[in-house]
CSV table of C-alpha atoms in Angstrom, one decimal:
chain,number,residue,atom,x,y,z
A,21,MET,CA,-52.2,35.3,33.3
A,22,ALA,CA,-48.8,33.8,34.2
A,23,ALA,CA,-50.2,30.7,35.9
A,24,PRO,CA,-52.1,29.4,32.9
A,25,LEU,CA,-49.1,30.0,30.6
A,26,ALA,CA,-47.0,28.0,33.0
A,27,SER,CA,-49.6,25.3,33.0
A,28,LYS,CA,-49.7,25.2,29.2
A,29,ALA,CA,-45.9,25.0,29.0
A,30,GLY,CA,-45.9,22.1,31.4
A,31,SER,CA,-48.6,20.3,29.4
A,32,ALA,CA,-46.8,20.9,26.2
A,33,GLY,CA,-43.6,19.5,27.7
A,34,THR,CA,-45.5,16.4,28.8
A,35,ASN,CA,-47.1,15.6,25.5
A,36,SER,CA,-44.2,16.8,23.2
A,37,LYS,CA,-42.7,14.4,20.7
A,38,PRO,CA,-39.3,12.9,21.5
A,39,PRO,CA,-36.3,14.8,20.1
A,40,PHE,CA,-35.8,14.3,16.4
A,41,PRO,CA,-33.1,11.6,15.7
A,42,GLU,CA,-29.7,12.9,14.9
A,43,LEU,CA,-29.2,12.9,11.1
A,44,ASP,CA,-26.2,13.3,8.8
A,45,PHE,CA,-27.0,16.5,6.9
A,46,ARG,CA,-25.4,15.4,3.6
A,47,SER,CA,-27.1,11.9,3.3
A,48,GLY,CA,-30.0,12.1,5.7
A,49,ALA,CA,-28.8,8.9,7.3
A,50,ARG,CA,-29.6,8.4,11.0
A,51,VAL,CA,-26.4,8.6,13.0
A,52,GLU,CA,-27.7,5.9,15.3
A,53,GLU,CA,-28.1,3.5,12.4
A,54,LEU,CA,-24.6,4.3,11.1
A,55,ASN,CA,-23.2,3.6,14.6
A,56,LYS,CA,-25.0,0.2,14.7
A,57,LEU,CA,-23.7,-0.7,11.2
A,58,ILE,CA,-20.1,0.2,12.2
A,59,GLN,CA,-20.5,-2.0,15.3
A,60,GLU,CA,-21.8,-4.9,13.2
A,61,PHE,CA,-18.9,-4.5,10.7
A,62,THR,CA,-16.4,-4.5,13.6
A,63,LYS,CA,-18.0,-7.7,15.1
A,64,HIS,CA,-17.6,-9.6,11.8
A,65,ASP,CA,-14.3,-8.1,10.9
A,66,GLN,CA,-12.8,-9.0,14.3
A,67,ARG,CA,-14.3,-12.4,14.5
A,68,ASP,CA,-13.6,-14.5,17.5
A,69,LEU,CA,-11.3,-17.4,16.6
A,70,GLN,CA,-11.8,-20.9,17.9
A,71,PRO,CA,-9.2,-22.0,20.4
A,72,SER,CA,-7.7,-24.5,17.8
A,73,SER,CA,-7.5,-21.8,15.1
A,74,ALA,CA,-5.8,-19.3,17.6
A,75,ALA,CA,-3.2,-21.9,18.5
A,76,GLU,CA,-2.6,-22.7,14.8
A,77,ILE,CA,-2.0,-19.0,14.2
A,78,GLN,CA,0.6,-18.7,17.0
A,79,HIS,CA,2.2,-21.9,15.9
A,80,THR,CA,2.5,-20.7,12.3
A,81,ARG,CA,3.9,-17.3,13.4
A,82,LEU,CA,6.6,-19.0,15.3
A,83,LEU,CA,7.5,-21.5,12.6
A,84,PHE,CA,7.6,-18.7,10.0
A,85,LEU,CA,10.0,-16.6,12.1
A,86,SER,CA,12.1,-19.8,12.3
A,87,PHE,CA,12.1,-19.9,8.5
A,88,ALA,CA,13.6,-16.4,8.5
A,89,GLY,CA,16.3,-17.6,10.8
A,90,MET,CA,17.0,-20.4,8.3
A,91,VAL,CA,17.5,-17.9,5.5
A,92,GLN,CA,20.3,-16.3,7.6
A,93,LYS,CA,22.1,-19.7,7.7
A,94,LEU,CA,22.3,-20.0,3.9
A,95,ASP,CA,25.0,-17.4,3.2
A,96,GLN,CA,25.2,-15.4,6.5
A,97,LYS,CA,24.0,-12.2,4.9
A,98,LEU,CA,21.3,-11.3,7.4
A,99,PRO,CA,22.4,-9.9,10.8
A,100,VAL,CA,23.0,-12.5,13.5
A,101,ALA,CA,20.2,-12.7,16.1
A,102,ASN,CA,18.0,-10.5,13.9
A,103,GLU,CA,14.9,-8.7,15.2
A,104,TYR,CA,11.8,-9.0,13.1
A,105,LEU,CA,8.8,-6.8,13.3
A,106,LEU,CA,5.5,-8.7,12.8
A,107,LEU,CA,2.5,-6.6,12.0
A,108,SER,CA,-1.1,-7.8,11.8
A,109,GLY,CA,-2.5,-7.0,8.4
A,110,GLY,CA,-0.9,-7.5,5.0
A,111,VAL,CA,0.8,-4.8,2.9
A,112,ARG,CA,-2.5,-4.5,1.0
A,113,GLU,CA,-4.1,-3.3,4.2
A,114,GLY,CA,-1.8,-0.3,4.4
A,115,VAL,CA,0.3,-1.4,7.3
A,116,VAL,CA,3.4,0.0,5.5
A,117,ASP,CA,3.7,2.6,2.9
A,118,ILE,CA,4.4,0.5,-0.2
A,119,ASP,CA,2.9,0.9,-3.6
A,120,LEU,CA,0.1,-1.6,-4.3
A,121,ASP,CA,0.1,-1.5,-8.1
A,122,GLU,CA,2.6,-4.3,-8.4
A,123,LEU,CA,0.8,-6.6,-6.0
A,124,ASN,CA,-1.4,-9.5,-7.0
A,125,VAL,CA,-4.9,-9.4,-5.6
A,126,TYR,CA,-5.6,-11.8,-2.7
A,127,ALA,CA,-9.1,-12.1,-1.1
A,128,ARG,CA,-9.7,-12.9,2.5
A,129,GLY,CA,-11.8,-16.0,2.7
A,130,THR,CA,-10.9,-17.2,-0.8
A,131,ASP,CA,-7.1,-17.1,-0.5
A,132,TYR,CA,-6.3,-16.6,3.2
A,133,ASP,CA,-7.9,-16.3,6.6
A,134,MET,CA,-5.5,-14.0,8.4
A,135,ASP,CA,-2.8,-11.7,7.0
A,136,PHE,CA,0.4,-10.4,8.4
A,137,THR,CA,3.4,-8.3,7.4
A,138,LEU,CA,6.9,-9.3,8.4
A,139,LEU,CA,9.7,-6.7,8.2
A,140,VAL,CA,13.1,-8.5,7.9
A,141,PRO,CA,16.2,-6.3,8.4
A,142,ALA,CA,18.8,-7.1,5.8
A,143,LEU,CA,21.0,-4.5,7.4
A,144,LYS,CA,21.0,-2.8,10.8
A,145,LEU,CA,22.4,0.5,11.9
A,146,HIS,CA,21.7,0.3,15.7
A,147,ASP,CA,24.7,2.1,17.3
A,148,ARG,CA,23.9,5.7,16.6
A,149,ASN,CA,22.7,8.2,19.2
A,150,GLN,CA,22.5,11.3,16.9
A,151,PRO,CA,19.9,12.0,14.2
A,152,VAL,CA,20.5,9.7,11.2
A,153,THR,CA,21.5,11.6,8.0
A,154,LEU,CA,20.6,9.8,4.8
A,155,ASP,CA,21.8,10.4,1.2
A,156,MET,CA,18.7,12.1,-0.2
A,157,ARG,CA,20.5,14.1,-2.9
A,158,HIS,CA,19.2,11.8,-5.7
A,159,SER,CA,15.7,11.2,-4.3
A,160,ALA,CA,12.3,12.7,-3.8
A,161,LEU,CA,11.2,13.6,-0.2
A,162,CYS,CA,10.6,10.6,2.0
A,163,HIS,CA,13.1,8.5,-0.1
A,164,SER,CA,16.8,7.9,0.0
A,165,TRP,CA,19.7,6.0,-1.5
A,166,LEU,CA,21.8,3.9,0.9
A,167,SER,CA,25.6,3.8,0.5
A,168,LEU,CA,27.4,0.8,2.1
A,169,ARG,CA,30.2,3.3,3.1
A,170,LEU,CA,28.2,3.5,6.4
A,171,PHE,CA,29.2,-0.2,7.0
A,172,ASP,CA,32.3,-2.2,7.6
A,173,GLU,CA,34.3,-4.0,4.9
A,174,GLY,CA,32.8,-7.4,5.8
A,175,THR,CA,29.3,-6.1,5.3
A,176,ILE,CA,30.3,-4.6,1.9
A,177,SER,CA,31.9,-7.8,0.8
A,178,LYS,CA,28.8,-9.8,1.7
A,179,TRP,CA,26.3,-7.5,0.0
A,180,LYS,CA,28.3,-6.4,-3.1
A,181,ASP,CA,26.1,-8.6,-5.4
A,182,CYS,CA,23.0,-6.7,-4.2
A,183,CYS,CA,24.3,-3.3,-4.9
A,184,THR,CA,24.5,-0.9,-7.8
A,185,ILE,CA,28.0,0.5,-8.4
A,186,VAL,CA,28.8,4.1,-9.0
A,187,ASP,CA,32.4,5.2,-9.8
A,188,HIS,CA,33.3,8.7,-8.9
A,189,ILE,CA,35.8,11.0,-10.7
A,190,ASN,CA,38.3,10.6,-7.9
A,191,GLY,CA,38.5,6.9,-8.6
A,192,ALA,CA,36.5,5.8,-5.5
A,193,THR,CA,33.8,3.2,-5.9
A,194,ASN,CA,30.5,3.6,-4.1
A,195,TYR,CA,28.2,0.7,-3.5
A,196,PHE,CA,24.5,1.6,-3.2
A,197,PHE,CA,22.2,-1.0,-1.6
A,198,SER,CA,19.7,-2.0,-4.2
A,199,PRO,CA,16.1,-2.7,-3.0
A,200,THR,CA,15.3,-4.7,-6.2
A,201,LYS,CA,18.4,-6.8,-6.0
A,202,VAL,CA,17.9,-7.4,-2.2
A,203,ALA,CA,14.3,-8.5,-2.9
A,204,ASP,CA,15.5,-10.9,-5.6
A,205,TRP,CA,18.0,-12.4,-3.3
A,206,PHE,CA,15.5,-12.8,-0.5
A,207,TYR,CA,13.0,-14.4,-2.8
A,208,ASP,CA,15.6,-16.9,-4.0
A,209,SER,CA,16.7,-17.6,-0.4
A,210,ILE,CA,13.2,-18.1,1.0
A,211,SER,CA,12.4,-20.4,-2.0
A,212,ILE,CA,15.4,-22.5,-1.2
A,213,VAL,CA,14.5,-22.8,2.5
A,214,LEU,CA,10.9,-23.7,1.7
A,215,SER,CA,12.0,-26.2,-0.9
A,216,GLU,CA,14.2,-27.9,1.6
A,217,ILE,CA,11.5,-28.1,4.2
A,218,GLN,CA,9.1,-29.6,1.6
A,219,LYS,CA,11.6,-32.2,0.7
A,220,LYS,CA,11.6,-33.5,4.3
A,221,PRO,CA,8.1,-32.8,5.5
A,222,GLN,CA,7.5,-33.3,9.2
A,223,ARG,CA,4.2,-33.7,11.0
A,224,GLY,CA,3.0,-30.3,12.3
A,225,MET,CA,4.9,-28.2,9.7
A,226,PRO,CA,2.7,-25.8,7.7
A,227,LYS,CA,1.8,-26.5,4.2
A,228,VAL,CA,3.1,-24.0,1.7
A,229,GLU,CA,0.1,-23.0,-0.4
A,230,LYS,CA,1.6,-20.2,-2.4
A,231,VAL,CA,4.9,-18.3,-2.8
A,232,GLU,CA,5.0,-15.3,-5.0
A,233,LYS,CA,7.2,-12.3,-5.6
A,234,ASN,CA,5.1,-9.1,-5.8
A,235,GLY,CA,7.4,-6.3,-6.8
A,236,THR,CA,9.9,-6.1,-3.9
A,237,ILE,CA,7.9,-8.1,-1.4
A,238,ILE,CA,7.4,-11.8,-1.1
A,239,SER,CA,3.9,-13.1,-0.4
A,240,ILE,CA,3.6,-16.5,1.2
A,241,ILE,CA,0.4,-18.3,2.1
A,242,LEU,CA,0.9,-21.1,4.7
A,243,GLY,CA,-1.7,-23.6,5.7
A,244,VAL,CA,-1.7,-25.3,9.1
A,245,GLY,CA,-4.6,-27.3,10.4
A,246,SER,CA,-7.6,-25.5,9.2
A,247,SER,CA,-6.1,-22.0,8.9
A,248,ARG,CA,-4.4,-20.2,6.1
A,249,MET,CA,-2.0,-17.3,6.9
A,250,LEU,CA,-0.8,-14.8,4.4
A,251,TYR,CA,2.6,-13.3,5.1
A,252,ASP,CA,3.9,-10.4,3.2
A,253,ILE,CA,7.7,-10.4,3.7
A,254,VAL,CA,9.4,-7.0,3.3
A,255,PRO,CA,13.2,-6.8,3.3
A,256,VAL,CA,14.2,-3.6,5.1
A,257,VAL,CA,17.1,-1.6,6.5
A,258,SER,CA,16.6,-1.0,10.2
A,259,PHE,CA,17.8,2.1,12.0
A,260,LYS,CA,17.9,3.0,15.6
A,261,GLY,CA,17.1,6.6,16.3
A,262,TRP,CA,15.4,9.2,14.1
A,263,PRO,CA,16.1,10.6,10.6
A,264,ALA,CA,17.3,14.1,10.4
A,265,VAL,CA,14.8,15.0,7.7
A,266,ALA,CA,11.9,14.3,10.2
A,267,GLN,CA,13.6,16.2,13.1
A,268,SER,CA,11.3,19.2,12.8
A,269,TRP,CA,8.2,17.0,13.3
A,270,LEU,CA,9.4,16.4,16.9
A,271,MET,CA,9.2,20.1,17.6
A,272,GLU,CA,5.4,20.3,17.0
A,273,ASN,CA,2.6,19.4,19.4
A,274,HIS,CA,1.0,16.0,18.9
A,275,PHE,CA,-2.0,14.1,20.2
A,276,TRP,CA,0.3,11.5,21.8
A,277,ASP,CA,2.1,14.1,24.0
A,278,GLY,CA,1.9,13.0,27.6
A,279,LYS,CA,0.5,9.6,26.7
A,280,ILE,CA,3.6,7.9,25.5
A,281,THR,CA,7.2,9.1,25.7
A,282,GLU,CA,9.2,10.6,22.9
A,283,GLU,CA,11.7,7.8,23.3
A,284,GLU,CA,9.0,5.2,22.5
A,285,VAL,CA,8.0,7.1,19.4
A,286,ILE,CA,11.5,7.7,18.0
A,287,SER,CA,13.0,4.4,18.9
A,288,GLY,CA,13.7,3.5,15.3
A,289,PHE,CA,12.7,3.6,11.6
A,290,TYR,CA,13.1,1.7,8.4
A,291,LEU,CA,13.9,2.0,4.8
A,292,VAL,CA,11.5,-0.2,2.8
A,293,PRO,CA,12.0,-1.2,-0.9
A,294,ALA,CA,9.7,1.3,-2.6
A,295,CYS,CA,10.7,4.2,-4.8
A,296,SER,CA,9.1,7.5,-5.7
A,297,TYR,CA,7.0,8.1,-8.8
A,298,LYS,CA,10.0,9.2,-10.8
A,299,GLY,CA,12.6,7.5,-8.7
A,300,LYS,CA,15.2,4.9,-9.7
A,301,LYS,CA,13.8,1.6,-8.6
A,302,ASP,CA,17.2,-0.1,-8.4
A,303,ASN,CA,18.5,2.5,-5.9
A,304,GLU,CA,15.7,4.3,-4.1
A,305,TRP,CA,14.3,3.2,-0.7
A,306,ARG,CA,11.3,4.8,1.1
A,307,LEU,CA,11.4,5.9,4.8
A,308,SER,CA,9.0,3.9,6.9
A,309,PHE,CA,7.9,4.8,10.5
A,310,ALA,CA,6.1,1.5,11.1
A,311,ARG,CA,7.6,1.1,14.5
A,312,SER,CA,6.5,4.5,15.6
A,313,GLU,CA,3.0,4.0,14.2
A,314,VAL,CA,2.6,0.9,16.3
A,315,GLN,CA,3.2,3.1,19.4
A,316,LEU,CA,0.9,5.9,18.2
A,317,LYS,CA,-2.0,3.5,17.8
A,318,LYS,CA,-2.0,3.0,21.5
A,319,CYS,CA,-3.3,6.6,21.8
A,320,ILE,CA,-6.1,6.3,19.3
A,321,SER,CA,-9.6,5.6,20.7
A,322,SER,CA,-11.4,2.4,19.9
A,323,SER,CA,-14.3,4.3,18.2
A,324,LEU,CA,-12.0,6.1,15.9
A,325,MET,CA,-10.2,2.8,15.0
A,326,GLN,CA,-13.6,1.2,14.3
A,327,ALA,CA,-14.5,4.0,11.9
A,328,TYR,CA,-11.1,3.8,10.3
A,329,GLN,CA,-11.4,0.0,9.7
A,330,ALA,CA,-14.9,0.4,8.2
A,331,CYS,CA,-13.8,3.3,6.0
A,332,LYS,CA,-10.8,1.3,4.9
A,333,ALA,CA,-13.0,-1.6,3.9
A,334,ILE,CA,-15.1,0.7,1.8
A,335,ILE,CA,-12.3,2.5,-0.1
A,336,ILE,CA,-10.3,-0.7,-0.8
A,337,LYS,CA,-13.1,-1.9,-2.9
A,338,LEU,CA,-14.3,1.4,-4.3
A,339,LEU,CA,-11.0,3.0,-5.1
A,340,SER,CA,-9.1,0.0,-6.4
A,341,ARG,CA,-9.0,1.1,-10.1
A,342,PRO,CA,-6.9,2.9,-11.0
A,343,LYS,CA,-4.7,2.3,-8.0
A,344,ALA,CA,-4.0,5.7,-6.6
A,345,ILE,CA,-5.3,5.7,-3.0
A,346,SER,CA,-4.1,3.2,-0.5
A,347,PRO,CA,-5.2,2.5,3.1
A,348,TYR,CA,-1.9,4.0,4.1
A,349,HIS,CA,-3.2,7.4,2.9
A,350,LEU,CA,-6.3,7.0,5.0
A,351,ARG,CA,-4.1,6.1,8.0
A,352,SER,CA,-2.1,9.3,7.6
A,353,MET,CA,-5.3,11.3,7.4
A,354,MET,CA,-6.5,9.7,10.7
A,355,LEU,CA,-3.2,10.6,12.4
A,356,TRP,CA,-3.5,14.2,11.2
A,357,ALA,CA,-7.1,14.3,12.5
A,358,CYS,CA,-5.9,13.2,15.9
A,359,ASP,CA,-3.5,16.1,16.0
A,360,ARG,CA,-6.2,18.5,14.8
A,361,LEU,CA,-9.2,17.5,17.0
A,362,PRO,CA,-9.6,17.6,20.8
A,363,ALA,CA,-8.8,14.4,22.6
A,364,ASN,CA,-12.1,14.4,24.6
A,365,TYR,CA,-14.1,14.6,21.3
A,366,LEU,CA,-12.2,11.7,19.7
A,367,SER,CA,-12.6,9.6,22.8
A,368,GLN,CA,-16.5,9.6,22.6
A,369,GLU,CA,-17.6,6.0,22.4
A,370,ASP,CA,-20.7,6.7,20.4
A,371,TYR,CA,-19.1,9.0,17.8
A,372,ALA,CA,-17.9,6.3,15.4
A,373,ALA,CA,-20.4,7.5,12.7
A,374,HIS,CA,-19.1,11.0,13.0
A,375,PHE,CA,-15.6,9.8,12.6
A,376,LEU,CA,-16.4,7.7,9.6
A,377,LEU,CA,-18.1,10.6,7.8
A,378,GLY,CA,-15.2,12.9,8.8
A,379,LEU,CA,-12.6,10.5,7.3
A,380,ILE,CA,-14.6,10.3,4.1
A,381,ASP,CA,-14.8,14.1,4.0
A,382,ASP,CA,-11.0,14.3,4.7
A,383,LEU,CA,-10.1,11.9,2.0
A,384,GLN,CA,-12.3,13.7,-0.5
A,385,HIS,CA,-10.8,17.0,0.5
A,386,CYS,CA,-7.3,15.6,0.0
A,387,LEU,CA,-8.2,14.3,-3.5
A,388,VAL,CA,-9.8,17.5,-4.7
A,389,ASN,CA,-6.8,19.5,-3.5
A,390,LYS,CA,-4.3,16.7,-4.6
A,391,MET,CA,-2.6,17.1,-1.2
A,392,CYS,CA,-2.0,14.4,1.4
A,393,PRO,CA,1.1,15.2,3.6
A,394,ASN,CA,3.1,12.4,5.1
A,395,TYR,CA,2.4,12.5,8.9
A,396,PHE,CA,6.1,12.4,9.9
A,397,ILE,CA,7.5,14.4,7.0
A,398,PRO,CA,4.7,16.9,6.2
A,399,GLN,CA,6.6,18.6,3.3
A,400,CYS,CA,6.2,15.3,1.4
A,401,ASN,CA,2.9,15.3,-0.5
A,402,MET,CA,1.9,11.7,-1.1
A,403,LEU,CA,-0.6,12.6,-3.9
A,404,GLU,CA,1.6,15.0,-5.8
A,405,HIS,CA,2.2,12.6,-8.7
A,406,LEU,CA,-1.5,11.9,-9.5
A,407,SER,CA,-3.1,13.3,-12.5
A,408,GLU,CA,-6.1,15.7,-12.3
A,409,GLU,CA,-8.3,13.1,-14.0
A,410,THR,CA,-7.4,10.4,-11.5
A,411,VAL,CA,-8.0,12.5,-8.4
A,412,MET,CA,-11.4,13.8,-9.7
A,413,LEU,CA,-12.5,10.3,-10.6
A,414,HIS,CA,-11.9,9.0,-7.1
A,415,ALA,CA,-13.4,12.2,-5.6
A,416,ARG,CA,-16.6,11.5,-7.5
A,417,LYS,CA,-16.6,7.9,-6.3
A,418,LEU,CA,-16.3,9.1,-2.7
A,419,SER,CA,-19.1,11.5,-3.3
A,420,SER,CA,-21.4,8.5,-3.9
A,421,VAL,CA,-20.3,7.1,-0.6
A,422,ARG,CA,-21.0,10.3,1.2
A,423,SER,CA,-24.4,10.4,-0.3
A,424,ASP,CA,-25.4,7.0,1.1
A,425,PRO,CA,-22.9,5.8,3.7
A,426,ALA,CA,-25.3,3.3,5.2
A,427,GLU,CA,-25.6,1.4,1.9
A,428,HIS,CA,-21.8,1.2,1.5
A,429,LEU,CA,-21.5,0.0,5.1
A,430,ARG,CA,-24.0,-2.7,4.4
A,431,THR,CA,-22.0,-3.8,1.4
A,432,ALA,CA,-18.8,-3.9,3.5
A,433,ILE,CA,-20.6,-6.0,6.1
A,434,GLU,CA,-21.8,-8.4,3.4
A,435,HIS,CA,-18.3,-8.7,2.0
A,436,VAL,CA,-16.7,-9.5,5.4
A,437,LYS,CA,-19.5,-12.0,6.3
A,438,ALA,CA,-19.1,-13.7,3.0
A,439,ALA,CA,-15.3,-14.0,3.6
A,440,ASN,CA,-16.0,-15.5,7.0
A,441,ARG,CA,-18.5,-18.0,5.6
A,442,LEU,CA,-15.8,-19.1,3.0
A,443,THR,CA,-13.3,-19.5,5.8
A,444,LEU,CA,-15.6,-21.6,7.9
A,445,GLU,CA,-16.5,-23.7,5.0
A,446,LEU,CA,-12.9,-24.3,4.0
A,447,GLN,CA,-12.0,-25.0,7.7
A,448,ARG,CA,-14.9,-27.5,7.9
A,449,ARG,CA,-13.6,-29.3,4.8
A,450,GLY,CA,-10.0,-29.1,6.0
A,451,SER,CA,-10.9,-30.7,9.3
A,452,THR,CA,-11.1,-34.0,7.4
A,453,THR,CA,-7.8,-33.7,5.5
A,454,SER,CA,-4.4,-35.0,6.5
A,455,ILE,CA,-2.9,-31.6,7.4
A,456,PRO,CA,-2.2,-32.0,11.1
A,457,SER,CA,-2.7,-29.5,13.8
A,458,PRO,CA,0.1,-28.4,16.1
A,459,GLN,CA,-1.9,-30.1,18.9
A,460,SER,CA,-2.0,-33.4,17.1
A,461,ASP,CA,0.1,-36.4,18.1
A,462,GLY,CA,3.1,-36.0,15.8
A,463,GLY,CA,5.8,-37.9,17.8
A,464,ASP,CA,8.9,-36.6,19.5
A,465,THR,CA,10.1,-34.6,16.6
A,466,ASN,CA,7.4,-32.1,17.2
A,467,GLN,CA,7.8,-31.6,20.9
A,468,PRO,CA,10.2,-28.5,20.7
A,469,ASP,CA,7.9,-26.8,18.2
A,470,ASP,CA,4.9,-27.6,20.4
A,471,ARG,CA,6.6,-26.2,23.5
A,472,LEU,CA,7.5,-23.0,21.7
A,473,ALA,CA,4.0,-22.6,20.3
A,474,LYS,CA,2.5,-23.0,23.8
A,475,LYS,CA,5.1,-20.5,25.2
A,476,LEU,CA,4.1,-18.0,22.5
A,477,GLN,CA,0.4,-18.7,23.2
A,478,GLN,CA,1.0,-18.1,26.9
A,479,LEU,CA,2.8,-14.8,26.3
A,480,VAL,CA,0.0,-13.6,24.0
A,481,THR,CA,-2.7,-14.6,26.6
A,482,GLU,CA,-0.9,-12.9,29.4
A,483,ASN,CA,-0.2,-9.7,27.4
A,484,PRO,CA,-3.4,-8.9,25.6
A,485,GLY,CA,-3.1,-6.3,22.8
A,486,LYS,CA,0.7,-6.5,22.7
A,487,SER,CA,3.0,-7.9,20.0
A,488,ILE,CA,5.9,-10.2,20.6
A,489,SER,CA,9.3,-9.3,19.1
A,490,VAL,CA,11.3,-12.4,18.4
A,491,PHE,CA,15.1,-12.6,18.3
A,492,ILE,CA,16.2,-15.7,16.5
A,493,ASN,CA,19.6,-17.3,16.8
A,494,PRO,CA,20.4,-18.7,13.3
A,495,ASP,CA,22.5,-21.4,14.9
A,496,ASP,CA,19.5,-22.7,16.8
A,497,VAL,CA,16.3,-21.6,15.3
A,498,THR,CA,14.3,-23.7,17.8
A,499,ARG,CA,15.3,-21.3,20.6
A,500,PRO,CA,14.0,-17.8,19.9
A,501,HIS,CA,14.0,-15.1,22.5
A,502,PHE,CA,10.8,-13.3,23.1
A,503,ARG,CA,10.3,-9.6,24.0
A,504,ILE,CA,7.0,-8.1,24.9
A,505,ASP,CA,7.1,-5.0,22.7
A,506,ASP,CA,4.3,-3.2,20.8
A,507,LYS,CA,0.6,-3.6,20.0
A,508,PHE,CA,-0.1,-5.2,16.6
A,509,PHE,CA,-0.9,-2.6,13.9
């Protein structure tokens, strides 16, 4: 009796149907299809640039950094030989934790082709080896006032007009660095520089399409050749070291342990011009760990990053009104997930669909519980100020995504494809205009800029996936010093 049974089993195994495709329990979507849609989104979102467009981008980056050096020459306020952190992606993409409700809406394809964020240190504290203690007595968690008592008399004298003044009972006067006044000063200064450049246009210089002040950041759209670049300029205070308020975070285990050194992670932080929900806008700055986040991204798998980018594209459109959730919240959730889940699970190349669904679930969970801890300062709840009505509204919207993720992915793909078509059409039209390319014959006056553009292009080519920190001497803005530093974030 055993033999026939074995024979039947073998026969059944030969003629059995293939395994049932893996499905998402909630939506019924095929995981394989979701993976393919995420791959398609990634392909269109990270479109390959033509060689001429890539050169134009490098050329514009370099010239824009030179503009920042020219601002320093106006009144010598900015630190000499300043270091600027250039991040790929604009503020609206969540590259820094700044409120989006004061920003004008710009659309890729319609308004710009590529977007960047430039952090410009107005002040630097780079000589401290101990944890940095900030004046957080008047602020919510993750925020601080900044007294100029930390600086020398020369610095105080230069920046007095950008401070709020508080007189104490003992007669002492304290100058608090004002993010709103600093932003006003920087907007006026950048406007003067761009105006001077436009008065004496030179062949190969970018065309200024738009200059706008959005709250405490300055948004500039530059056109060069057939490309348009959006730069969100953020005046910041730069610190070397690590804030004391985040010191306990270093004591915990993290996903990046053993992959990058602690020295790389805690090399510095910033204060960005953003206040808390009930904070005083004229005085309050927000702690930013953008430099650390650039390092941490090196430890995140490509499949998780693809899922994050796709999820971000969905929520930017879906959760735009009222403005309560930003891509930075999603980024924080992703970092927490990296700490929570095994590294070998997160490194699976064909798990992008699982990661996308998990990020949506995480975001919905955070909304329902009105709890999203800051990754570096977990005691700071970034959703604490939201009303119950707002969080439930967004949670319901996310529920619709979770019920049909494939359809929302297709919509995101169509949006990015439409933006690319607009870009190509505008580039085609622009190719017949008089705006020159950095490779065009512009005479001897352009040769220094061309050489620098080629140098930057060479560095980018030889160091794929890494950013270039640029140190500019305000006395000679045509001779920046390059440093291979971090991967763009």
